[in-house]
Every structure is written in C-alpha cells, then in structure tokens.
Tab-separated table of C-alpha atoms in Angstrom:
chain	number	residue	atom	x	y	z
A	1	MET	CA	16.492	7.373	31.492
A	2	ALA	CA	18.332	9.610	29.016
A	3	SER	CA	21.575	7.688	29.513
A	4	ALA	CA	19.732	4.405	28.965
A	5	ALA	CA	18.303	5.735	25.700
A	6	GLU	CA	21.739	6.871	24.549
A	7	GLN	CA	23.246	3.509	25.407
A	8	LEU	CA	20.363	1.835	23.568
A	9	ALA	CA	21.017	3.804	20.385
A	10	ALA	CA	24.756	3.207	20.601
A	11	ASN	CA	24.410	-0.545	20.984
A	12	LEU	CA	21.886	-0.925	18.127
A	13	ASN	CA	23.929	-2.781	15.478
A	14	PHE	CA	24.188	-6.095	13.688
A	15	GLY	CA	25.153	-7.773	16.943
A	16	ALA	CA	21.751	-6.796	18.343
A	17	PHE	CA	20.075	-8.317	15.294
A	18	ALA	CA	21.943	-11.597	15.823
A	19	LYS	CA	20.585	-11.807	19.378
A	20	ALA	CA	16.981	-10.881	18.490
A	21	ASP	CA	15.574	-14.392	18.136
A	22	GLU	CA	11.945	-13.232	18.024
A	23	LEU	CA	12.691	-10.823	15.175
A	24	LYS	CA	14.522	-13.517	13.198
A	25	LYS	CA	11.533	-15.842	13.585
A	26	ARG	CA	9.247	-13.117	12.261
A	27	ILE	CA	11.506	-12.465	9.273
A	28	TRP	CA	11.743	-16.171	8.415
A	29	PHE	CA	7.968	-16.516	8.708
A	30	THR	CA	7.475	-13.544	6.359
A	31	LEU	CA	9.922	-14.947	3.810
A	32	GLY	CA	8.241	-18.357	3.965
A	33	ALA	CA	4.799	-16.819	3.428
A	34	LEU	CA	6.046	-14.818	0.441
A	35	VAL	CA	7.587	-17.975	-1.067
A	36	VAL	CA	4.195	-19.681	-0.795
A	37	TYR	CA	2.622	-16.700	-2.540
A	38	ARG	CA	5.182	-16.772	-5.341
A	39	LEU	CA	4.632	-20.511	-5.892
A	40	GLY	CA	0.909	-19.882	-6.290
A	41	THR	CA	1.530	-17.383	-9.095
A	42	TYR	CA	2.952	-20.243	-11.190
A	43	ILE	CA	0.059	-22.703	-10.723
A	44	PRO	CA	-2.210	-22.225	-13.785
A	45	LEU	CA	-5.975	-22.322	-13.817
A	46	PRO	CA	-7.356	-25.709	-14.891
A	47	GLY	CA	-8.563	-26.098	-18.472
A	48	MET	CA	-6.456	-23.334	-20.059
A	49	ASN	CA	-4.492	-23.348	-23.317
A	50	PRO	CA	-1.017	-22.075	-22.278
A	51	ASP	CA	0.052	-21.019	-25.801
A	52	ALA	CA	-3.129	-19.005	-26.355
A	53	VAL	CA	-2.728	-17.408	-22.926
A	54	ALA	CA	0.813	-16.288	-23.781
A	55	ASP	CA	-0.391	-14.787	-27.086
A	56	LEU	CA	-3.242	-12.952	-25.330
A	57	PHE	CA	-0.975	-11.355	-22.773
A	58	ARG	CA	1.606	-10.319	-25.365
A	59	GLN	CA	-1.161	-8.329	-27.094
A	60	SER	CA	-2.441	-6.706	-23.893
A	61	GLN	CA	0.547	-6.310	-21.560
A	62	SER	CA	0.951	-2.601	-22.212
A	63	GLY	CA	-2.677	-1.939	-21.319
A	64	VAL	CA	-4.773	-2.473	-18.231
A	65	LEU	CA	-3.767	-6.128	-18.026
A	66	GLY	CA	-0.140	-5.029	-17.680
A	67	MET	CA	-1.006	-2.967	-14.603
A	68	PHE	CA	-3.092	-5.794	-13.181
A	69	ASN	CA	-0.220	-8.200	-13.860
A	70	MET	CA	2.147	-5.961	-11.873
A	71	PHE	CA	-0.068	-6.049	-8.774
A	72	SER	CA	-0.540	-9.822	-9.061
A	73	GLY	CA	3.173	-10.598	-9.392
A	74	GLY	CA	2.856	-11.995	-12.930
A	75	ALA	CA	-0.113	-14.249	-12.065
A	76	VAL	CA	-2.350	-12.547	-14.655
A	77	GLY	CA	0.135	-13.151	-17.465
A	78	ARG	CA	0.130	-16.854	-16.575
A	79	LEU	CA	-3.583	-16.916	-15.574
A	80	ALA	CA	-2.595	-18.557	-12.306
A	81	ILE	CA	-4.751	-19.308	-9.282
A	82	PHE	CA	-3.682	-15.998	-7.717
A	83	ALA	CA	-4.607	-13.952	-10.804
A	84	LEU	CA	-7.142	-11.880	-8.849
A	85	ALA	CA	-4.489	-11.197	-6.183
A	86	ILE	CA	-5.863	-9.012	-3.392
A	87	MET	CA	-7.562	-6.456	-5.639
A	88	PRO	CA	-11.065	-7.432	-4.403
A	89	TYR	CA	-9.920	-6.824	-0.827
A	90	ILE	CA	-8.589	-3.378	-1.728
A	91	SER	CA	-11.873	-2.515	-3.475
A	92	ALA	CA	-13.837	-3.783	-0.461
A	93	SER	CA	-11.683	-1.676	1.878
A	94	ILE	CA	-12.476	1.420	-0.190
A	95	ILE	CA	-16.207	0.760	-0.014
A	96	VAL	CA	-16.226	0.042	3.742
A	97	GLN	CA	-14.181	3.158	4.498
A	98	LEU	CA	-16.546	5.248	2.384
A	99	LEU	CA	-19.520	3.780	4.236
A	100	SER	CA	-17.850	4.473	7.599
A	101	SER	CA	-17.840	8.162	6.703
A	102	VAL	CA	-21.447	8.249	5.436
A	103	ILE	CA	-23.539	5.704	7.402
A	104	PRO	CA	-23.917	6.471	11.141
A	105	THR	CA	-23.840	2.773	12.122
A	106	PHE	CA	-20.462	2.243	10.452
A	107	GLU	CA	-19.190	5.543	11.843
A	108	ALA	CA	-20.155	4.431	15.352
A	109	LEU	CA	-18.298	1.151	14.850
A	110	LYS	CA	-15.188	3.067	13.822
A	111	LYS	CA	-15.299	4.993	17.113
A	112	GLU	CA	-15.692	1.874	19.285
A	113	GLY	CA	-11.984	1.132	19.245
A	114	GLU	CA	-10.554	-2.355	18.787
A	115	GLN	CA	-13.897	-4.174	18.868
A	116	GLY	CA	-15.404	-1.853	16.260
A	117	ARG	CA	-12.339	-2.239	14.059
A	118	LYS	CA	-12.676	-6.022	14.180
A	119	THR	CA	-16.337	-5.768	13.155
A	120	LEU	CA	-15.496	-3.493	10.214
A	121	ASN	CA	-12.705	-5.882	9.166
A	122	GLN	CA	-15.213	-8.730	9.197
A	123	TYR	CA	-17.582	-6.733	6.970
A	124	THR	CA	-14.629	-6.049	4.665
A	125	ARG	CA	-13.933	-9.791	4.381
A	126	TYR	CA	-17.557	-10.528	3.508
A	127	LEU	CA	-17.569	-7.820	0.842
A	128	THR	CA	-14.225	-9.112	-0.464
A	129	LEU	CA	-15.834	-12.516	-0.981
A	130	VAL	CA	-18.751	-10.990	-2.891
A	131	LEU	CA	-16.503	-8.890	-5.141
A	132	ALA	CA	-14.136	-11.807	-5.728
A	133	VAL	CA	-17.044	-14.051	-6.833
A	134	PHE	CA	-18.287	-11.366	-9.208
A	135	GLN	CA	-14.850	-10.683	-10.709
A	136	ALA	CA	-13.902	-14.370	-10.920
A	137	TYR	CA	-17.132	-15.269	-12.723
A	138	ALA	CA	-16.712	-12.310	-15.084
A	139	ILE	CA	-13.154	-13.419	-15.865
A	140	GLY	CA	-14.385	-16.966	-16.531
A	141	VAL	CA	-17.011	-15.666	-18.969
A	142	GLY	CA	-14.432	-13.430	-20.630
A	143	LEU	CA	-11.982	-16.325	-21.012
A	144	GLN	CA	-14.640	-18.529	-22.605
A	145	GLY	CA	-15.418	-15.822	-25.134
A	146	SER	CA	-11.777	-15.136	-26.016
A	147	GLY	CA	-11.173	-17.582	-28.839
A	148	ASN	CA	-9.263	-20.749	-28.033
A	149	LEU	CA	-8.074	-19.836	-24.538
A	150	VAL	CA	-10.228	-22.526	-22.909
A	151	LEU	CA	-9.769	-26.169	-23.850
A	152	GLU	CA	-13.257	-27.307	-22.783
A	153	PRO	CA	-15.612	-24.345	-22.251
A	154	GLY	CA	-18.847	-24.848	-20.386
A	155	PRO	CA	-20.537	-24.612	-16.968
A	156	PHE	CA	-17.919	-26.813	-15.299
A	157	PHE	CA	-15.116	-24.505	-16.467
A	158	LEU	CA	-16.985	-21.446	-15.143
A	159	LEU	CA	-17.556	-23.141	-11.780
A	160	SER	CA	-13.968	-24.356	-11.403
A	161	THR	CA	-12.495	-21.002	-12.489
A	162	THR	CA	-14.723	-19.037	-10.112
A	163	LEU	CA	-13.982	-21.290	-7.137
A	164	THR	CA	-10.232	-21.344	-7.882
A	165	LEU	CA	-9.843	-17.583	-8.253
A	166	VAL	CA	-12.032	-16.817	-5.224
A	167	GLY	CA	-10.133	-19.375	-3.152
A	168	GLY	CA	-6.824	-17.842	-4.236
A	169	THR	CA	-7.931	-14.344	-3.211
A	170	MET	CA	-9.249	-15.452	0.178
A	171	PHE	CA	-6.063	-17.443	0.810
A	172	LEU	CA	-3.943	-14.371	0.032
A	173	LEU	CA	-6.129	-12.315	2.376
A	174	TRP	CA	-5.496	-14.838	5.145
A	175	LEU	CA	-1.794	-14.980	4.290
A	176	GLY	CA	-1.523	-11.201	4.510
A	177	GLU	CA	-3.163	-11.222	7.944
A	178	GLN	CA	-0.679	-13.863	9.100
A	179	ILE	CA	2.244	-11.750	7.885
A	180	THR	CA	0.822	-8.772	9.783
A	181	SER	CA	0.328	-10.649	13.058
A	182	ARG	CA	3.152	-13.217	13.016
A	183	GLY	CA	5.613	-11.621	10.599
A	184	ILE	CA	7.089	-8.145	10.345
A	185	GLY	CA	3.781	-6.420	9.530
A	186	ASN	CA	2.184	-4.763	6.490
A	187	GLY	CA	0.932	-8.084	5.123
A	188	THR	CA	-1.083	-6.646	2.223
A	189	SER	CA	1.686	-4.250	1.199
A	190	MET	CA	4.301	-7.005	1.480
A	191	ILE	CA	2.370	-9.248	-0.926
A	192	ILE	CA	2.120	-6.468	-3.519
A	193	PHE	CA	5.760	-5.556	-2.875
A	194	ALA	CA	6.892	-9.164	-3.469
A	195	GLY	CA	4.982	-9.317	-6.745
A	196	ILE	CA	6.552	-6.110	-8.050
A	197	ILE	CA	10.077	-7.113	-7.040
A	198	ALA	CA	9.644	-10.565	-8.625
A	199	GLU	CA	8.630	-9.013	-11.951
A	200	PHE	CA	11.368	-6.388	-11.960
A	201	PRO	CA	14.166	-8.571	-13.471
A	202	SER	CA	12.023	-9.594	-16.445
A	203	GLN	CA	10.920	-5.992	-17.015
A	204	LEU	CA	14.527	-4.814	-16.861
A	205	ALA	CA	15.551	-7.552	-19.303
A	206	GLN	CA	12.741	-6.498	-21.639
A	207	THR	CA	13.931	-2.899	-21.514
A	208	LEU	CA	17.526	-3.902	-22.278
A	209	GLU	CA	16.325	-6.119	-25.130
A	210	LEU	CA	14.472	-3.173	-26.672
A	211	GLY	CA	17.716	-1.213	-26.481
A	212	ARG	CA	19.651	-4.062	-28.119
A	213	GLN	CA	17.141	-4.260	-30.954
A	214	GLY	CA	17.341	-0.516	-31.539
A	215	ALA	CA	13.735	0.167	-30.540
A	216	ILE	CA	15.074	2.399	-27.746
A	217	SER	CA	18.167	4.529	-28.149
A	218	THR	CA	21.027	4.127	-25.701
A	219	GLY	CA	20.591	7.687	-24.487
A	220	LEU	CA	16.886	7.162	-23.822
A	221	LEU	CA	17.608	3.878	-22.043
A	222	LEU	CA	20.151	5.540	-19.753
A	223	GLY	CA	17.715	8.387	-19.212
A	224	VAL	CA	15.013	5.946	-18.089
A	225	LEU	CA	17.368	4.277	-15.602
A	226	VAL	CA	18.564	7.650	-14.256
A	227	MET	CA	14.944	8.775	-13.978
A	228	ALA	CA	14.098	5.654	-11.946
A	229	VAL	CA	16.924	6.436	-9.504
A	230	CYS	CA	15.788	10.061	-9.258
A	231	VAL	CA	12.177	8.998	-8.632
A	232	ILE	CA	13.336	6.706	-5.821
A	233	ALA	CA	15.353	9.513	-4.206
A	234	PHE	CA	12.430	11.922	-4.644
A	235	CYS	CA	10.001	9.437	-3.051
A	236	VAL	CA	12.298	8.882	-0.061
A	237	PHE	CA	12.672	12.635	0.454
A	238	MET	CA	8.928	13.329	0.197
A	239	GLU	CA	7.948	10.384	2.407
A	240	ARG	CA	10.242	11.665	5.155
A	241	ALA	CA	9.109	15.290	4.797
A	242	GLN	CA	6.890	16.627	7.572
A	243	ARG	CA	5.590	19.878	9.018
A	244	ARG	CA	6.222	20.139	12.758
A	245	LEU	CA	3.832	22.309	14.806
A	246	LEU	CA	5.209	23.734	18.045
A	247	ILE	CA	3.366	22.618	21.211
A	248	ASN	CA	3.954	24.268	24.594
A	249	TYR	CA	3.026	22.816	27.997
A	250	PRO	CA	2.739	25.203	30.985
A	251	LYS	CA	4.475	24.846	34.327
A	252	ARG	CA	2.832	22.375	36.673
A	253	GLN	CA	3.109	21.584	40.348
A	254	VAL	CA	3.120	18.005	41.652
A	255	GLY	CA	3.110	17.983	45.443
A	256	ASN	CA	5.741	20.413	46.622
A	257	ARG	CA	7.729	20.272	43.396
A	258	MET	CA	7.328	22.705	40.501
A	259	TYR	CA	8.078	21.352	37.020
A	260	GLU	CA	9.170	23.665	34.206
A	261	GLY	CA	7.069	23.996	31.098
A	262	GLN	CA	7.946	21.659	28.257
A	263	THR	CA	8.063	22.059	24.491
A	264	SER	CA	7.294	19.400	21.907
A	265	PHE	CA	6.193	19.144	18.291
A	266	LEU	CA	3.173	17.743	16.486
A	267	PRO	CA	4.558	16.145	13.286
A	268	LEU	CA	2.323	16.235	10.201
A	269	LYS	CA	3.609	14.122	7.327
A	270	LEU	CA	3.531	15.684	3.897
A	271	ASN	CA	2.062	12.457	2.545
A	272	THR	CA	-0.204	11.317	5.369
A	273	SER	CA	-2.113	8.859	3.185
A	274	GLY	CA	1.017	6.942	2.113
A	275	VAL	CA	0.722	4.582	-0.846
A	276	ILE	CA	-3.009	3.985	-0.369
A	277	PRO	CA	-4.313	6.574	-2.934
A	278	PRO	CA	-2.528	5.151	-6.027
A	279	ILE	CA	-3.428	1.575	-5.020
A	280	PHE	CA	-7.082	2.533	-4.503
A	281	ALA	CA	-7.142	4.521	-7.758
A	282	SER	CA	-5.561	1.664	-9.717
A	283	SER	CA	-7.956	-0.906	-8.270
A	284	LEU	CA	-10.998	1.214	-9.155
A	285	LEU	CA	-9.772	1.661	-12.731
A	286	LEU	CA	-8.958	-2.053	-13.024
A	287	LEU	CA	-12.316	-3.233	-11.701
A	288	PRO	CA	-14.530	-2.147	-14.663
A	289	THR	CA	-11.922	-2.749	-17.363
A	290	THR	CA	-10.708	-6.265	-16.576
A	291	ILE	CA	-13.281	-7.991	-18.766
A	292	ALA	CA	-13.174	-5.169	-21.300
A	293	SER	CA	-9.501	-5.923	-21.912
A	294	PHE	CA	-10.259	-9.580	-22.620
A	295	SER	CA	-12.950	-8.517	-25.077
A	296	GLN	CA	-10.585	-6.159	-26.870
A	297	ALA	CA	-7.789	-8.734	-27.013
A	298	SER	CA	-10.116	-11.255	-28.670
A	299	GLY	CA	-11.134	-8.753	-31.345
A	300	GLY	CA	-14.465	-7.910	-29.766
A	301	THR	CA	-16.322	-4.732	-30.577
A	302	GLY	CA	-18.944	-2.685	-28.813
A	303	PHE	CA	-19.113	-0.875	-25.515
A	304	LEU	CA	-16.556	-3.080	-23.709
A	305	SER	CA	-14.012	-2.592	-26.452
A	306	ILE	CA	-14.512	1.188	-26.316
A	307	ILE	CA	-13.913	1.160	-22.541
A	308	ALA	CA	-10.701	-0.839	-22.941
A	309	THR	CA	-9.506	1.520	-25.684
A	310	TYR	CA	-10.087	4.783	-23.835
A	311	LEU	CA	-8.873	3.476	-20.466
A	312	ALA	CA	-5.624	2.032	-21.825
A	313	HIS	CA	-2.347	3.160	-20.282
A	314	GLY	CA	-1.104	6.441	-21.671
A	315	ARG	CA	-4.523	7.544	-22.962
A	316	PRO	CA	-5.701	11.013	-21.848
A	317	LEU	CA	-8.911	9.723	-20.232
A	318	PHE	CA	-6.994	7.165	-18.167
A	319	MET	CA	-4.492	9.778	-16.983
A	320	ILE	CA	-7.233	12.280	-16.085
A	321	LEU	CA	-9.249	9.717	-14.116
A	322	TYR	CA	-6.113	8.321	-12.493
A	323	ALA	CA	-4.950	11.766	-11.349
A	324	ALA	CA	-8.428	12.736	-10.132
A	325	LEU	CA	-8.817	9.524	-8.112
A	326	ILE	CA	-5.350	9.892	-6.563
A	327	ILE	CA	-6.089	13.463	-5.459
A	328	PHE	CA	-9.506	12.470	-4.099
A	329	PHE	CA	-8.165	9.531	-2.090
A	330	CYS	CA	-5.301	11.647	-0.724
A	331	PHE	CA	-7.783	13.993	0.938
A	332	PHE	CA	-10.274	11.247	1.765
A	333	TYR	CA	-7.803	8.905	3.428
A	334	THR	CA	-6.063	11.757	5.264
A	335	ALA	CA	-9.441	12.779	6.694
A	336	ILE	CA	-9.958	9.202	7.893
A	337	VAL	CA	-6.585	8.627	9.554
A	338	PHE	CA	-6.142	12.103	11.112
A	339	ASN	CA	-8.846	13.977	13.012
A	340	PRO	CA	-7.850	17.599	13.856
A	341	VAL	CA	-10.750	18.006	16.330
A	342	GLU	CA	-9.735	14.923	18.295
A	343	THR	CA	-6.079	16.002	18.273
A	344	ALA	CA	-6.983	19.482	19.531
A	345	ASP	CA	-9.146	18.011	22.318
A	346	ASN	CA	-6.317	15.732	23.439
A	347	LEU	CA	-3.905	18.673	23.550
A	348	LYS	CA	-6.399	20.683	25.608
A	349	LYS	CA	-6.903	17.832	28.094
A	350	HIS	CA	-3.159	17.575	28.692
A	351	GLY	CA	-2.676	21.329	28.943
A	352	GLY	CA	-0.874	21.704	25.632
A	353	PHE	CA	-1.348	24.720	23.355
A	354	MET	CA	0.097	26.281	20.231
A	355	PRO	CA	1.639	29.740	20.627
A	356	GLY	CA	-0.833	32.399	19.531
A	357	ILE	CA	-3.687	29.904	19.001
A	358	ARG	CA	-6.563	29.388	21.419
A	359	PRO	CA	-6.981	25.808	22.649
A	360	GLY	CA	-9.963	23.810	21.413
A	361	GLU	CA	-11.847	24.828	18.283
A	362	ARG	CA	-9.292	27.412	17.109
A	363	THR	CA	-6.483	24.866	17.420
A	364	ALA	CA	-8.508	22.323	15.427
A	365	GLU	CA	-9.105	24.870	12.676
A	366	HIS	CA	-5.407	25.786	12.615
A	367	ILE	CA	-4.331	22.131	12.350
A	368	ASP	CA	-6.950	21.450	9.673
A	369	ARG	CA	-5.829	24.447	7.613
A	370	ILE	CA	-2.171	23.395	7.713
A	371	LEU	CA	-3.048	19.752	7.045
A	372	THR	CA	-5.082	20.768	3.982
A	373	ARG	CA	-2.181	22.782	2.584
A	374	ILE	CA	0.403	20.041	2.988
A	375	THR	CA	-2.068	17.465	1.619
A	376	VAL	CA	-2.255	19.551	-1.562
A	377	LEU	CA	1.519	19.174	-1.886
A	378	GLY	CA	1.331	15.470	-1.048
A	379	ALA	CA	-1.408	14.864	-3.609
A	380	GLY	CA	0.597	16.723	-6.247
A	381	TYR	CA	3.684	14.661	-5.436
A	382	LEU	CA	1.784	11.349	-5.722
A	383	THR	CA	0.102	12.429	-8.954
A	384	ILE	CA	3.375	13.434	-10.604
A	385	VAL	CA	5.168	10.238	-9.570
A	386	CYS	CA	2.315	7.966	-10.679
A	387	LEU	CA	1.850	9.681	-14.045
A	388	ILE	CA	5.515	9.368	-15.034
A	389	PRO	CA	5.113	5.894	-16.623
A	390	GLU	CA	1.981	7.056	-18.446
A	391	PHE	CA	3.950	9.823	-20.174
A	392	MET	CA	6.725	7.316	-20.910
A	393	ILE	CA	4.212	5.065	-22.660
A	394	THR	CA	2.590	7.936	-24.564
A	395	TYR	CA	5.530	10.070	-25.665
A	396	ALA	CA	8.600	7.838	-25.400
A	397	GLN	CA	6.835	4.658	-26.578
A	398	ILE	CA	8.341	2.656	-23.692
A	399	PRO	CA	5.838	-0.018	-22.558
A	400	ILE	CA	7.483	-0.401	-19.140
A	401	ILE	CA	5.429	0.191	-16.005
A	402	LEU	CA	7.843	-1.050	-13.334
A	403	LEU	CA	10.538	1.611	-13.792
A	404	GLY	CA	8.527	4.482	-12.383
A	405	GLY	CA	5.318	5.663	-10.804
A	406	THR	CA	3.130	3.482	-8.652
A	407	SER	CA	5.450	0.472	-8.611
A	408	LEU	CA	8.507	2.377	-7.365
A	409	LEU	CA	6.327	4.263	-4.888
A	410	ILE	CA	5.017	0.999	-3.425
A	411	VAL	CA	8.520	-0.474	-3.263
A	412	VAL	CA	9.986	2.608	-1.567
A	413	THR	CA	7.211	3.102	1.005
A	414	THR	CA	6.950	-0.602	1.859
A	415	THR	CA	10.727	-0.833	2.260
A	416	MET	CA	10.811	2.218	4.528
A	417	ASP	CA	7.931	0.892	6.655
A	418	THR	CA	9.543	-2.547	6.917
A	419	VAL	CA	12.903	-1.095	7.939
A	420	ALA	CA	11.149	1.052	10.548
A	421	GLN	CA	9.353	-1.978	11.986
A	422	VAL	CA	12.556	-4.034	12.088
A	423	HIS	CA	14.287	-1.121	13.815
A	424	GLY	CA	11.427	-0.957	16.313
A	425	HIS	CA	11.766	-4.665	17.108
A	426	LEU	CA	15.506	-4.219	17.621
A	427	LEU	CA	14.955	-1.255	19.940
A	428	ALA	CA	12.429	-3.243	21.970
A	429	HIS	CA	14.836	-6.176	22.215
A	430	GLN	CA	17.722	-3.914	23.260
A	431	TYR	CA	15.570	-2.123	25.806
A	432	GLU	CA	14.461	-5.425	27.348
A	433	GLY	CA	18.126	-6.417	27.632
A	434	LEU	CA	19.014	-3.172	29.405
A	435	VAL	CA	16.087	-3.554	31.806
A	436	LYS	CA	17.167	-7.106	32.685
A	437	LYS	CA	20.745	-5.955	33.316
A	438	ALA	CA	19.504	-3.114	35.543
A	439	LYS	CA	17.379	-5.560	37.565
A	440	LEU	CA	20.336	-7.915	37.984
A	441	ARG	CA	22.544	-5.069	39.208
A	442	GLY	CA	19.827	-4.006	41.629
A	443	ALA	CA	19.442	-7.560	42.940
A	444	ARG	CA	23.195	-7.890	43.526
A	445	ARG	CA	23.248	-4.701	45.552
C-alpha cells in the first residue's frame, strides 16, 4: 500500500490532469456557471436611469455601497438583476446556525446527520426568500426616493424590482448549489470569488489613475502594492498553520498476531472558521445600512443618514463593530464545526489517548483549552487583515477596498480550497487507474 501511495504521488502531474475527464467536465461546468453569473451582473433593473445610477454610485462607492458592490461583482454599481447577490443567503445561514445552537429542535436536526442537514438547508432557503423580499422591497423604496433614479416610479416599479432582485438571488443560490454538486465545489465562495476577481482590474486601474493624477504619491502606490503581496503571503502562511496534538494508540492483538502501538496527530487549524467570520460580519453590517446609504446619497437627513455616516468605511464605529463581529464569529463558528467532546469520545472508542491526559472528559477539556488559545490567534489574524483597508481609507485616503483585507482573504482561501479539491480529484483518478492496473495484472496471472 505504501509503494502504491508513493507511485501515486510521483505520477501526479499535468499528464494525470489531461486524462481526468471527469475533473475537466467539472471545471468546464464551473466556468460556464460563473460566466452566466457574470452576464447577469450586466443586465440592469427595468425602469432605471443609467446616468443617475452612475452618479449615485460615484458618490457612494467608498462607503457601504462599495463593500456591497465588491461582494456582488459590480452588480450594485450597475443596479443589475444580481445586485442583492447572495447576501440574503449568508444572513439566513447566520440566523439558522444561531438557532441550531439555541433551540433544541434545530440542535436535534443538526445531530441527525445528512437528513437533518438537508432539513436545515431547506429552512435556510425559506429564510433566504423572506430576507431577499424584505431587502429587495426596501431597495425599491430607496430607489424611488433617490431623486431621478427611477424613470417611472410607482407600485409597478416596486413590484418589478422586488421580483427581479429576489429572482436573481434565488437563481444565484441555485447556481451555487449546482457548482458545489456538479462543479469543483464551494459554490457560494466561488461566486463571491468570481465577483472580486472581475472587479480587480478596474480597481487596479483606478489606483494607477490616482497615482497618475498625483492624488497618490508613487512611493505610497508602490507601498500599497507591496502590502497587498505581503498580505497574500501572510494569509497563505496563517491558513496553512496548525497545531498538531500527539495521539498514541496502544498495542493490540488480532488473532494470534500482536500489532505495535501507533502514533498519529490531531491537527487543529489556527483559523478553523476560515473566511466565514468576515463574510458574516460584512453581511450583518450591510443589512441595516443598505437603504441608509441610498438615503444619504440622495441628500436625505434623519436617522438613516446618521447610520450611513457613522457606519461608513474607515469610521471608528464601523471598525469597532467589524472587529467585534469578526472575533465573535471566529469563536462561534469554530464551536459549531469542531466539538471537543465528540472528538475525545471518538478517540476513547478507538483506544487513542494523549500522553499525560486521561481519556474522556480530561481530553475534551485539554482539546478545548488549546482550541480556544489558537482561536484567539486566528481571530486576531482575521481582524488585522480585514481592518487593513479601513486604515488605508482613513489615514492614507485611498478609497480602494480590493487591495487588502476581506477581498484578498476570500481570494486566497477560495483559491487554496479549490486547488485542494482539484488535487483530490486527481488523486482519486490516479488511484482508480492504479487499482485497475493491479486487477489486470492479477487477472493475467
């Protein structure tokens, strides 16, 4: 078996990729789905004034709308049918996961395995529909009250806008599920990833134009680009970092044979929650301020305008809430995806133990203590990376949100996950080939 694994690793190259027909089909399907998504970001909502829309976004692109536009792949700046993107789904996922930790019925569903997961996913879809209707209607009302954005305001415009935006969100939700099942996985992350990558050239051109006009010095411009490269390297290093706990298995006897004790490791990632905390934090901050931004852009005053002002990018309140939400979701999501008690029970059932630690409850406490410590480091890492663009906006006066923080984090983590999945498909294909060759050799003998 060891020699087969070595041969498998040695033969894993571009030749293996050329022979992996199933993998190529999955990649082509993913690319086709992302092309469909990108086309939808250019189809405008009916009844809009394109010139007024362009003016509105130019006034608000450095605020909350700029962040929303990043997640939607530019659809917000064009007020396209995919302007809501999958933000309602992310908000619904947060709510359902919170309920699964509080309500016993939801908690029981989470423990039922695959069937319970399907039921929770169905509840998430229903809640996504409700949130999308609410947000789409609120956006329609905000557009009607924002000067001359709408050519023919009225009930018909509200109805058509609500149905179009809700339909776009539900279509993207379905498209993401198709990418997950029939493509190379991570459908939701891939959609966000495609939007960020598509907007990167225009953001880079905008940054270079500011340098040409003298708004940004050449040294500062080079510093921003170097910082982006350093952030990428830092993200890769931290995403690969893990704490490995030593696990020992005692000697065991099977029949008349005695097997030596084995040693393995329990890997605990430094950032167990991945890119989920900044996405959840951003979606929660975007949810109450979407309409407030429209009100501010149209010169409105009052409570909504105050919200948009204090929750703008680079403002202290936004940074404090953003950091607090990231830290909270780091611990919350880690607690959901990793259960120390369950891990300790599984180790005890299989005879595994940690040196110097009693199996069972003591092992669970030990794992939980270590997991809490490394989660503190992971939360600090995510907070620092995601606040970089906020400090750039505040102190360097650079209204660019794609050259650091959440966007680069999403790009790096999604790329690493995608490469890992492609590598897994290649390994499976190579292994199947080796098994077939072994069977043929056995048949010939």
